[in-house]
PDB file of C-alpha atoms and ligand atoms in Angstrom:
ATOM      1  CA  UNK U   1      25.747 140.491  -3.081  1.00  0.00           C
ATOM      2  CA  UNK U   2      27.803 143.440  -1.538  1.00  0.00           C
ATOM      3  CA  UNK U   3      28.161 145.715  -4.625  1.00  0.00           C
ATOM      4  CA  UNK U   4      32.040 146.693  -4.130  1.00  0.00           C
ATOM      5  CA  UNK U   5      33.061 143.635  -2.655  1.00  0.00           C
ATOM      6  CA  UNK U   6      32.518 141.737  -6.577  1.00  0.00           C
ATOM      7  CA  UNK U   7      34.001 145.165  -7.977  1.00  0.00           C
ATOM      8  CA  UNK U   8      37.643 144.623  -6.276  1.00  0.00           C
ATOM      9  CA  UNK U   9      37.900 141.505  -7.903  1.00  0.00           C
ATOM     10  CA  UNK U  10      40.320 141.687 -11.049  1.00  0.00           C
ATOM     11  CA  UNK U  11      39.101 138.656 -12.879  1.00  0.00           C
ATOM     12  CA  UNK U  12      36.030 137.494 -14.422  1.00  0.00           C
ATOM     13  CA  UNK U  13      34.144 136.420 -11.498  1.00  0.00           C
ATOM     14  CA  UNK U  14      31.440 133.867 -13.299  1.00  0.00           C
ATOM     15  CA  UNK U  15      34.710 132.059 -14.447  1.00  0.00           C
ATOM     16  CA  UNK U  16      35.756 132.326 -10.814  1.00  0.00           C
ATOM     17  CA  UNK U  17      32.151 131.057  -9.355  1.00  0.00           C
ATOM     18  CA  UNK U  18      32.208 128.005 -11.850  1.00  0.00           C
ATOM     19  CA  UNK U  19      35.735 126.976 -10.223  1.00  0.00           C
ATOM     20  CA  UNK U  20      34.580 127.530  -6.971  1.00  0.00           C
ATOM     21  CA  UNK U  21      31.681 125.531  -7.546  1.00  0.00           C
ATOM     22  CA  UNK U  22      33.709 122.882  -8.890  1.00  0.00           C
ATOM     23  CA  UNK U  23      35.388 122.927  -5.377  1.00  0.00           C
ATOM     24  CA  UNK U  24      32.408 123.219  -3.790  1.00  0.00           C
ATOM     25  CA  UNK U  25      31.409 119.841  -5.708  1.00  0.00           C
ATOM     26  CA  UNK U  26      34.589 118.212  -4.909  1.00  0.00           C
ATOM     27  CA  UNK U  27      34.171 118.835  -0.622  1.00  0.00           C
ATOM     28  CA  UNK U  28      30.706 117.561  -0.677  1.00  0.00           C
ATOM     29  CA  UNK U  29      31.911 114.281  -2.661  1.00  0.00           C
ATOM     30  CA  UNK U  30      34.948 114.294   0.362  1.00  0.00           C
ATOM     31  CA  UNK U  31      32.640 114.563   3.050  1.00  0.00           C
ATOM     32  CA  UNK U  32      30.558 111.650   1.926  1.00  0.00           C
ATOM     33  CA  UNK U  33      33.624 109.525   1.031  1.00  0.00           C
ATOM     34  CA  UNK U  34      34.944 110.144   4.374  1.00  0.00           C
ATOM     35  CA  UNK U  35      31.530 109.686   6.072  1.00  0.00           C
ATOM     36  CA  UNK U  36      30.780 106.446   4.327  1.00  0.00           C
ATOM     37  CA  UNK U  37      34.284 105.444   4.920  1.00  0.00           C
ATOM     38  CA  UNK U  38      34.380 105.484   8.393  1.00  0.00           C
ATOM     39  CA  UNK U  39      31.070 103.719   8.613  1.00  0.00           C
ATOM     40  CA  UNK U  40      32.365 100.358   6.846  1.00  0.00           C
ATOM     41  CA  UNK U  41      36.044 100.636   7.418  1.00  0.00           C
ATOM     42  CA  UNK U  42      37.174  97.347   8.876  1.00  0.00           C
ATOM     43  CA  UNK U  43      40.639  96.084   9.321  1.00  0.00           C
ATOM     44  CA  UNK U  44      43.790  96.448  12.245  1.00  0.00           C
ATOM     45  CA  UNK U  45      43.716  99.939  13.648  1.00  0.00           C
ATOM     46  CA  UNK U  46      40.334 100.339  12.899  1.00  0.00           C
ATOM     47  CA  UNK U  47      39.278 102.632  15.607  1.00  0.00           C
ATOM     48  CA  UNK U  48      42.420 105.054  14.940  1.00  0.00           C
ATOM     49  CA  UNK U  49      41.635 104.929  11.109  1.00  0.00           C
ATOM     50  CA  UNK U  50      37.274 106.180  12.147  1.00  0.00           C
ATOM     51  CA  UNK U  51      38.222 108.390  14.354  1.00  0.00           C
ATOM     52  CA  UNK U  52      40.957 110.475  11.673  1.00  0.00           C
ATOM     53  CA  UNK U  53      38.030 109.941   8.951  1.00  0.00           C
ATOM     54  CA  UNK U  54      35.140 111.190  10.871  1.00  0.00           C
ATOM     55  CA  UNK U  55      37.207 114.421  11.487  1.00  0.00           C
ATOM     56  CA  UNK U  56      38.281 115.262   8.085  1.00  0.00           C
ATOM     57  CA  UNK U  57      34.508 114.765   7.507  1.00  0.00           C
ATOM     58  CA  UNK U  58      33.406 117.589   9.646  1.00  0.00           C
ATOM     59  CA  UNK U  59      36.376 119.525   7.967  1.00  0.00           C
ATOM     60  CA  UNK U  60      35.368 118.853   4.437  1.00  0.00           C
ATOM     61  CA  UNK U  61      31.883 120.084   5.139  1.00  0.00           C
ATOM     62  CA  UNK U  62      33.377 123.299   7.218  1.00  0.00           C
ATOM     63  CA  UNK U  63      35.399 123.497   3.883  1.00  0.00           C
ATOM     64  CA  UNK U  64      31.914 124.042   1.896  1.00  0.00           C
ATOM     65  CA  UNK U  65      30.394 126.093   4.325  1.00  0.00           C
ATOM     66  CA  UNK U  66      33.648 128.559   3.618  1.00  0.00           C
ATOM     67  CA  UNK U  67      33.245 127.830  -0.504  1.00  0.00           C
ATOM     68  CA  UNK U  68      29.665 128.375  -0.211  1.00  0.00           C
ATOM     69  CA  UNK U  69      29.696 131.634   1.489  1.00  0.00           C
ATOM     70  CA  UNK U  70      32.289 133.132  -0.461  1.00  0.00           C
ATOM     71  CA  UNK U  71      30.030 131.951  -4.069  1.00  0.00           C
ATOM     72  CA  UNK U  72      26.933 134.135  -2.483  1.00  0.00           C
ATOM     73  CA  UNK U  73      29.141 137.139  -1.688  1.00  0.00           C
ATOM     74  CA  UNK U  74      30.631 136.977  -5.332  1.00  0.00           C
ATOM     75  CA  UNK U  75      26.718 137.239  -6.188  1.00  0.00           C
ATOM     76  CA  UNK U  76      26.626 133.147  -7.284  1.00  0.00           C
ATOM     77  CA  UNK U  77      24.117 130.959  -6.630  1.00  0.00           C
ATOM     78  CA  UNK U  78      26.304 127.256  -4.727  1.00  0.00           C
ATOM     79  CA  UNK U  79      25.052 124.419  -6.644  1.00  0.00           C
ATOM     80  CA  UNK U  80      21.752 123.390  -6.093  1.00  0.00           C
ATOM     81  CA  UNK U  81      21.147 119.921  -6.385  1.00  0.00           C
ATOM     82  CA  UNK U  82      23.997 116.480  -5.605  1.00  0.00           C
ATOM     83  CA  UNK U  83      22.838 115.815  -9.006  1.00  0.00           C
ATOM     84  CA  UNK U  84      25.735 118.518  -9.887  1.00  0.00           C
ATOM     85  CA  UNK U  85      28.197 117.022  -7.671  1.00  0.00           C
ATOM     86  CA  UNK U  86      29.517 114.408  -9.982  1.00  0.00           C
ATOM     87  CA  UNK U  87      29.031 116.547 -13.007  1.00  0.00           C
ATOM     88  CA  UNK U  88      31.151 119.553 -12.391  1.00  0.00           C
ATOM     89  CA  UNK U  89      33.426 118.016  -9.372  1.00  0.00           C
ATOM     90  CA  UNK U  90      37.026 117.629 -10.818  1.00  0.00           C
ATOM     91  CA  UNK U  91      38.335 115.092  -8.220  1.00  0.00           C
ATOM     92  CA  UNK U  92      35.560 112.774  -8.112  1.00  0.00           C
ATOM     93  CA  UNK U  93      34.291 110.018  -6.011  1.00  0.00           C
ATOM     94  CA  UNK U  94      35.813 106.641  -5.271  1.00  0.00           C
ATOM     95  CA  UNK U  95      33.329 104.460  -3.508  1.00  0.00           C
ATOM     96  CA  UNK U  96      35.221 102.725  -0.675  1.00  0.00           C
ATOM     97  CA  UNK U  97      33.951  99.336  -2.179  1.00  0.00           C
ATOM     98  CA  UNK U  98      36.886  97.651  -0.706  1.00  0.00           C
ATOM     99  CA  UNK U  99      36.469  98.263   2.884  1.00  0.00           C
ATOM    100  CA  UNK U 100      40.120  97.640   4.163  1.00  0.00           C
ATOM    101  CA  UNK U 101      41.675 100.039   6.078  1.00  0.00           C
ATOM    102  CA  UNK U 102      44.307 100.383   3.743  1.00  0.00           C
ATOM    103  CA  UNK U 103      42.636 100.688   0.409  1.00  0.00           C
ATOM    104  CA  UNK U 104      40.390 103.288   2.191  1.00  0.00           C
ATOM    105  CA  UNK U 105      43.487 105.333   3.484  1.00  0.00           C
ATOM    106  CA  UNK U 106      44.586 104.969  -0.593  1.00  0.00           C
ATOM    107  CA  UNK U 107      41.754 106.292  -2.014  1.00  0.00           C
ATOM    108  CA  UNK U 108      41.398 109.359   0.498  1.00  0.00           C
ATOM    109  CA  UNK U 109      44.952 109.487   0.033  1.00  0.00           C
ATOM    110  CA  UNK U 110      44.274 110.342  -3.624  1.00  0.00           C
ATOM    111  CA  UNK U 111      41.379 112.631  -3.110  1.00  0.00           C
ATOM    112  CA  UNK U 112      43.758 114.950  -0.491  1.00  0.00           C
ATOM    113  CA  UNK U 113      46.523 114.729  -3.624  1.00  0.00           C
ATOM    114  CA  UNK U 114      44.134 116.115  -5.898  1.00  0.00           C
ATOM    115  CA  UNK U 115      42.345 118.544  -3.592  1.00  0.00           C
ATOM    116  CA  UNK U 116      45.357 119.742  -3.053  1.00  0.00           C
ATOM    117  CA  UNK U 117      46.599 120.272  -6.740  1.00  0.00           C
ATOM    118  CA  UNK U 118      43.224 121.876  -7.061  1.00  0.00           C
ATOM    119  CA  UNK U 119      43.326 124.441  -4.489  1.00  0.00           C
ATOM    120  CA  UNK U 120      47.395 125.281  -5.165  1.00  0.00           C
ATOM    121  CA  UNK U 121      46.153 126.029  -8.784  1.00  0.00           C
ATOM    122  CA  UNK U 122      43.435 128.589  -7.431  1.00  0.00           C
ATOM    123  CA  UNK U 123      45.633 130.565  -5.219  1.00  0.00           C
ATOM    124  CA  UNK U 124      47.712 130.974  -8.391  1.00  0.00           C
ATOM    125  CA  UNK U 125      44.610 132.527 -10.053  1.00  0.00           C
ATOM    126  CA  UNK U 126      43.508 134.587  -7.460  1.00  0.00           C
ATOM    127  CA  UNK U 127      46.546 135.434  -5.596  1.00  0.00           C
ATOM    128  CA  UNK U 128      46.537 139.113  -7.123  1.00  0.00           C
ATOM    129  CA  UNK U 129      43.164 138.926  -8.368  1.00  0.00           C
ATOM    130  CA  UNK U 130      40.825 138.311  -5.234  1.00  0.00           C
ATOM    131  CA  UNK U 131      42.638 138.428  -2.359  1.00  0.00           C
ATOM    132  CA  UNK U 132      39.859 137.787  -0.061  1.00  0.00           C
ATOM    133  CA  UNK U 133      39.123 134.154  -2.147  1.00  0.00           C
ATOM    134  CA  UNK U 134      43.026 134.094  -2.007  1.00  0.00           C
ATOM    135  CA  UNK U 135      43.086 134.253   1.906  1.00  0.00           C
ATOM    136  CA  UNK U 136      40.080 131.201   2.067  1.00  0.00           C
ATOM    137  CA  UNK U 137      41.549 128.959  -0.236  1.00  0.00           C
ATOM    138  CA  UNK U 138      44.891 129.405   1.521  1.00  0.00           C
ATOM    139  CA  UNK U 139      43.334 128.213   4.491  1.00  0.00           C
ATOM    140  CA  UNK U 140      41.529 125.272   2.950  1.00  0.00           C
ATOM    141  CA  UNK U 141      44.672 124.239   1.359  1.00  0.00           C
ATOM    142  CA  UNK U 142      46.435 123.752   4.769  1.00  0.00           C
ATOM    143  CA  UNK U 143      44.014 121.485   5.886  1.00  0.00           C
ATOM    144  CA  UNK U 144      43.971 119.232   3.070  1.00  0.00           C
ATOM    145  CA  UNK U 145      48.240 119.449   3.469  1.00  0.00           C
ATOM    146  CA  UNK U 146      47.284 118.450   7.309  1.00  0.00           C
ATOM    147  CA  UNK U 147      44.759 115.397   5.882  1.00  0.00           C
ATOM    148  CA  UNK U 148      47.349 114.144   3.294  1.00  0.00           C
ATOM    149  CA  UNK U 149      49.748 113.707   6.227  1.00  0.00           C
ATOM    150  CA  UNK U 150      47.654 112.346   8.992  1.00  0.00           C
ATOM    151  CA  UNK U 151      46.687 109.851   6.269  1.00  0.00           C
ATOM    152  CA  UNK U 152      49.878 109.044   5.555  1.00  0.00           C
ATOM    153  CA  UNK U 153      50.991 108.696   9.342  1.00  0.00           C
ATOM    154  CA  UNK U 154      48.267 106.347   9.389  1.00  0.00           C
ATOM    155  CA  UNK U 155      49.112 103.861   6.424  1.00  0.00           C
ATOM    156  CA  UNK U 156      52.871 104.136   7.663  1.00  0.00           C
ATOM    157  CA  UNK U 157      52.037 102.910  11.067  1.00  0.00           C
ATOM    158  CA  UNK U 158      49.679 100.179   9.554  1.00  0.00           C
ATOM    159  CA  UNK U 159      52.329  98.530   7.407  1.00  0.00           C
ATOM    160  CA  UNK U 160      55.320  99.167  10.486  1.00  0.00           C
ATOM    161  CA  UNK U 161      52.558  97.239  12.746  1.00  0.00           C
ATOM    162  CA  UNK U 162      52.011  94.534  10.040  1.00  0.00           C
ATOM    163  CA  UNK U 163      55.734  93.763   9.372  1.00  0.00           C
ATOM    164  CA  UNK U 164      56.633  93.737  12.861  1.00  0.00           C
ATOM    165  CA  UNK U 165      53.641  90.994  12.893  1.00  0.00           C
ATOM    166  CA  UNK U 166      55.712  88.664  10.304  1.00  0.00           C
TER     167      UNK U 166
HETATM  168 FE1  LIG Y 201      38.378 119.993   1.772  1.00  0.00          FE
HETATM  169 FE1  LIG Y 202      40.766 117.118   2.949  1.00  0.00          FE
HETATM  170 MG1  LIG Y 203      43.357 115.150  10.722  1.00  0.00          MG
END
């Protein structure tokens, strides 16, 4: 822990760990859920649909790498075990039982939507606080912006292909 670097920061910075932890939580719950999804997708546009959910997988994990690295500089400790995950995670999991394209696109639809709500709400907190957490979670937000819309593209040009089909 770099002594100076946890002094600048004008909050309580356990408070601030335990939300980035939550996040933390949340990316490795996205990763798998995009992982897994891609695996047993099925549908029209399949390939399209695998190879948009295989990317956002990398970028979830490259999102906890970031989360991670900024929790040990604030003198954290990540979270330990996947145990956690579920427990503290405050966007959840939704197991893409259902393996049609669409209903997969839905429910990583509606993880984006809330990863989003969660990261706008931290830049709020740390925006004169921390800058430095500021600056990461502005990036991370802009991806999951980015992933709510190629998502969207995606569903859009699934039902355009199906009604054209009709
Ligand atoms: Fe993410
Ligand atoms: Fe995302
Ligand atoms: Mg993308």
């Amino acid at each position: 822990m770099g002594q100076k670097g946890r002094e600048i920061v004008k909050m309580n910075v356990d408070e601030l760990i335990g939300m980035l932890n939550k996040a933390l939580s949340d990316e490795w719950l996205a990763y798998y859920q995009y992982w897994i999804g891609a695996k047993v997708v099925k549908g029209p546009m399949k390939d399209a649909v695998i190879a948009e959910l295989t990317l956002h997988a990398t970028e979830e994990l490259s999102h906890a790498e970031l989360i991670a690295t900024r929790i040990i500089q604030l003198g954290g400790t990540p979270v330990l075990s996947p145990a956690e995950w579920l427990k503290i995670s405050g966007c959840g999991y939704d197991a893409p039982a259902d393996h049609y394209v669409e209903e997969v696109l839905n429910q990583n639809i509606k993880g984006e939507q809330c990863a989003i709500r969660t990261y706008n709400n931290l830049l709020d907190i740390t925006r004169v606080a921390d800058p430095v957490s500021y600056n990461m979670i502005l990036a991370i937000l802009s991806q999951e912006v980015e992933h709510e819309e190629d998502l969207s593209a995606l569903k859009e040009d699934l039902e355009l292909m199906l009604l054209r089909r009709k």
